[in-house]
mmCIF file of C-alpha atoms in Angstrom:
data_model
loop_
_atom_site.group_PDB
_atom_site.id
_atom_site.type_symbol
_atom_site.label_atom_id
_atom_site.label_comp_id
_atom_site.label_asym_id
_atom_site.label_seq_id
_atom_site.Cartn_x
_atom_site.Cartn_y
_atom_site.Cartn_z
ATOM 1 C CA UNK A 445 62.491 102.640 -64.966
ATOM 2 C CA UNK A 446 63.590 104.560 -68.005
ATOM 3 C CA UNK A 447 65.562 102.204 -70.894
ATOM 4 C CA UNK A 448 69.084 102.693 -71.444
ATOM 5 C CA UNK A 449 71.377 101.453 -74.418
ATOM 6 C CA UNK A 450 74.061 99.325 -73.313
ATOM 7 C CA UNK A 451 77.807 100.896 -73.608
ATOM 8 C CA UNK A 452 79.006 98.037 -75.298
ATOM 9 C CA UNK A 453 76.586 98.469 -78.087
ATOM 10 C CA UNK A 454 77.907 100.656 -80.996
ATOM 11 C CA UNK A 455 75.643 103.091 -82.989
ATOM 12 C CA UNK A 456 74.351 101.779 -85.887
ATOM 13 C CA UNK A 457 75.905 101.651 -89.435
ATOM 14 C CA UNK A 458 75.240 104.087 -91.456
ATOM 15 C CA UNK A 459 73.551 102.158 -95.121
ATOM 16 C CA UNK A 460 72.115 104.520 -97.446
ATOM 17 C CA UNK A 461 73.598 106.115 -100.589
ATOM 18 C CA UNK A 462 75.002 103.722 -103.583
ATOM 19 C CA UNK A 463 74.897 99.878 -102.437
ATOM 20 C CA UNK A 464 77.608 98.628 -103.476
ATOM 21 C CA UNK A 465 79.675 101.369 -101.225
ATOM 22 C CA UNK A 466 77.872 100.122 -98.508
ATOM 23 C CA UNK A 467 78.217 96.617 -99.275
ATOM 24 C CA UNK A 468 82.059 97.175 -99.274
ATOM 25 C CA UNK A 469 81.842 99.033 -95.791
ATOM 26 C CA UNK A 470 79.223 96.382 -94.628
ATOM 27 C CA UNK A 471 81.931 93.435 -95.344
ATOM 28 C CA UNK A 472 84.817 95.565 -93.649
ATOM 29 C CA UNK A 473 82.634 95.868 -90.587
ATOM 30 C CA UNK A 474 82.169 91.656 -90.743
ATOM 31 C CA UNK A 475 85.637 90.958 -91.383
ATOM 32 C CA UNK A 476 86.793 93.055 -88.494
ATOM 33 C CA UNK A 477 84.751 91.316 -86.100
ATOM 34 C CA UNK A 478 84.734 87.653 -87.308
ATOM 35 C CA UNK A 479 87.696 86.843 -89.246
ATOM 36 C CA UNK A 480 90.044 89.039 -87.544
ATOM 37 C CA UNK A 481 88.275 89.370 -84.108
ATOM 38 C CA UNK A 482 87.722 86.073 -83.780
ATOM 39 C CA UNK A 483 84.561 86.256 -81.053
ATOM 40 C CA UNK A 484 83.444 83.056 -78.685
ATOM 41 C CA UNK A 485 80.399 82.498 -77.775
ATOM 42 C CA UNK A 486 80.999 81.094 -73.526
ATOM 43 C CA UNK A 487 84.464 79.343 -74.681
ATOM 44 C CA UNK A 488 82.986 78.157 -78.208
ATOM 45 C CA UNK A 489 84.756 78.889 -80.906
ATOM 46 C CA UNK A 490 82.881 80.850 -83.688
ATOM 47 C CA UNK A 491 82.347 79.755 -86.973
ATOM 48 C CA UNK A 492 80.106 80.906 -89.771
ATOM 49 C CA UNK A 493 78.983 79.185 -93.452
ATOM 50 C CA UNK A 494 82.215 80.653 -95.242
ATOM 51 C CA UNK A 495 80.892 79.339 -98.723
ATOM 52 C CA UNK A 496 80.974 81.629 -101.584
ATOM 53 C CA UNK A 497 77.841 83.264 -101.742
ATOM 54 C CA UNK A 498 76.472 86.241 -104.084
ATOM 55 C CA UNK A 499 79.033 88.667 -105.321
ATOM 56 C CA UNK A 500 82.092 86.754 -103.672
ATOM 57 C CA UNK A 501 80.621 87.400 -100.150
ATOM 58 C CA UNK A 502 80.407 84.381 -97.896
ATOM 59 C CA UNK A 503 76.793 82.918 -97.417
ATOM 60 C CA UNK A 504 77.144 83.524 -93.754
ATOM 61 C CA UNK A 505 77.770 87.681 -94.199
ATOM 62 C CA UNK A 506 74.563 87.692 -96.380
ATOM 63 C CA UNK A 507 72.577 86.148 -93.298
ATOM 64 C CA UNK A 508 73.397 89.043 -91.440
ATOM 65 C CA UNK A 509 72.717 91.720 -94.151
ATOM 66 C CA UNK A 510 69.713 89.857 -96.073
ATOM 67 C CA UNK A 511 66.849 88.365 -95.897
ATOM 68 C CA UNK A 512 64.716 86.008 -97.643
ATOM 69 C CA UNK A 513 62.385 87.442 -100.139
ATOM 70 C CA UNK A 514 59.015 85.700 -100.134
ATOM 71 C CA UNK A 515 57.902 85.763 -103.683
ATOM 72 C CA UNK A 516 61.160 85.399 -105.550
ATOM 73 C CA UNK A 517 62.819 83.034 -102.973
ATOM 74 C CA UNK A 518 65.679 85.065 -102.827
ATOM 75 C CA UNK A 519 67.796 86.882 -100.364
ATOM 76 C CA UNK A 520 67.446 90.773 -100.464
ATOM 77 C CA UNK A 521 69.143 93.616 -98.767
ATOM 78 C CA UNK A 522 67.363 94.324 -95.462
ATOM 79 C CA UNK A 523 68.756 97.441 -94.377
ATOM 80 C CA UNK A 524 67.542 97.010 -90.665
ATOM 81 C CA UNK A 525 69.606 93.997 -90.347
ATOM 82 C CA UNK A 526 72.471 95.543 -92.184
ATOM 83 C CA UNK A 527 72.516 98.760 -90.149
ATOM 84 C CA UNK A 528 72.764 96.040 -87.082
ATOM 85 C CA UNK A 529 75.716 94.116 -88.192
ATOM 86 C CA UNK A 530 78.155 95.978 -86.239
ATOM 87 C CA UNK A 531 76.133 94.583 -82.929
ATOM 88 C CA UNK A 532 76.123 90.881 -83.394
ATOM 89 C CA UNK A 533 79.572 90.099 -82.010
ATOM 90 C CA UNK A 534 78.928 92.926 -78.882
ATOM 91 C CA UNK A 535 75.642 90.495 -78.229
ATOM 92 C CA UNK A 536 77.747 87.356 -78.661
ATOM 93 C CA UNK A 537 80.498 88.495 -76.095
ATOM 94 C CA UNK A 538 77.851 90.482 -73.751
ATOM 95 C CA UNK A 539 75.359 87.149 -73.578
ATOM 96 C CA UNK A 540 75.069 87.315 -70.244
ATOM 97 C CA UNK A 541 75.117 90.693 -69.283
ATOM 98 C CA UNK A 542 71.224 92.213 -67.936
ATOM 99 C CA UNK A 543 68.972 93.030 -70.784
ATOM 100 C CA UNK A 544 70.053 89.916 -73.221
ATOM 101 C CA UNK A 545 68.012 86.785 -73.127
ATOM 102 C CA UNK A 546 69.841 83.885 -73.932
ATOM 103 C CA UNK A 547 68.539 80.361 -74.219
ATOM 104 C CA UNK A 548 68.820 76.829 -75.672
ATOM 105 C CA UNK A 549 66.123 75.320 -77.707
ATOM 106 C CA UNK A 550 65.590 72.485 -80.119
ATOM 107 C CA UNK A 551 65.824 73.205 -83.424
ATOM 108 C CA UNK A 552 65.438 69.826 -85.657
ATOM 109 C CA UNK A 553 67.023 67.327 -82.991
ATOM 110 C CA UNK A 554 70.179 70.127 -82.637
ATOM 111 C CA UNK A 555 70.601 72.654 -79.874
ATOM 112 C CA UNK A 556 70.449 76.410 -80.787
ATOM 113 C CA UNK A 557 71.614 79.005 -78.626
ATOM 114 C CA UNK A 558 69.181 82.484 -79.424
ATOM 115 C CA UNK A 559 70.908 85.856 -77.640
ATOM 116 C CA UNK A 560 67.924 88.331 -77.716
ATOM 117 C CA UNK A 561 68.564 91.938 -76.588
ATOM 118 C CA UNK A 562 64.985 92.435 -76.457
ATOM 119 C CA UNK A 563 64.311 96.433 -76.139
ATOM 120 C CA UNK A 564 66.397 96.955 -78.963
ATOM 121 C CA UNK A 565 64.449 94.087 -81.179
ATOM 122 C CA UNK A 566 67.718 92.414 -81.950
ATOM 123 C CA UNK A 567 68.430 88.683 -82.080
ATOM 124 C CA UNK A 568 71.388 86.204 -82.901
ATOM 125 C CA UNK A 569 70.928 82.672 -83.379
ATOM 126 C CA UNK A 570 73.790 80.049 -82.966
ATOM 127 C CA UNK A 571 74.012 76.592 -83.692
ATOM 128 C CA UNK A 572 75.833 73.729 -81.615
ATOM 129 C CA UNK A 573 78.324 71.710 -83.424
ATOM 130 C CA UNK A 574 80.609 68.954 -81.947
ATOM 131 C CA UNK A 575 83.343 69.871 -80.130
ATOM 132 C CA UNK A 576 83.888 73.370 -79.211
ATOM 133 C CA UNK A 577 81.872 75.258 -82.016
ATOM 134 C CA UNK A 578 79.082 77.351 -82.272
ATOM 135 C CA UNK A 579 77.563 78.246 -85.979
ATOM 136 C CA UNK A 580 76.766 81.826 -86.505
ATOM 137 C CA UNK A 581 73.112 80.949 -87.936
ATOM 138 C CA UNK A 582 71.869 84.293 -88.161
ATOM 139 C CA UNK A 583 71.135 87.614 -86.643
ATOM 140 C CA UNK A 584 68.213 90.427 -87.063
ATOM 141 C CA UNK A 585 65.841 92.761 -86.424
ATOM 142 C CA UNK A 586 62.690 91.620 -85.060
ATOM 143 C CA UNK A 587 60.312 93.505 -86.944
ATOM 144 C CA UNK A 588 57.036 92.581 -86.074
ATOM 145 C CA UNK A 589 54.773 90.811 -83.251
ATOM 146 C CA UNK A 590 54.193 87.548 -84.735
ATOM 147 C CA UNK A 591 58.304 87.354 -84.601
ATOM 148 C CA UNK A 592 58.239 88.359 -81.138
ATOM 149 C CA UNK A 593 55.737 85.573 -80.482
ATOM 150 C CA UNK A 594 57.563 83.024 -82.027
ATOM 151 C CA UNK A 595 60.521 84.034 -80.121
ATOM 152 C CA UNK A 596 58.595 84.093 -77.274
ATOM 153 C CA UNK A 597 57.248 80.395 -77.701
ATOM 154 C CA UNK A 598 60.824 79.233 -78.229
ATOM 155 C CA UNK A 599 62.145 80.401 -75.034
ATOM 156 C CA UNK A 600 59.056 79.062 -72.973
ATOM 157 C CA UNK A 601 59.757 75.861 -74.326
ATOM 158 C CA UNK A 602 63.651 76.055 -73.956
ATOM 159 C CA UNK A 603 66.166 73.281 -72.677
#
């Protein structure tokens, strides 16, 4: 069977060119989808880390477009994550669609939901909080076999 990208998944965001211009474009998508759009996950209100981070942008935003550099420990732009920023909200809203593998797992004594669009190598991670809240932890492009194996192990030990 041939894979066909879901119709609810938007086109990637162009991330070439001057970084500051790209950053402004990306934050506009984040604002549209999360601040204005107010998505929910299975009836849970979605929150994200609103603390001010680099250049005054929310930490939650940075976790969707950057990764930790192993050498310096700093967050650096991750263009594969950034160009898929517009996938985060639709994936949360379509978590129960065919092709999306969704499960809950224990993470340091707390429940996290994993939403993995395997054919596109994209995952969103949400942490459950008290009441009717899910916290957006991160979302990223799965860029290696070791990460796939780690996700599969998490799925195999799901709650």
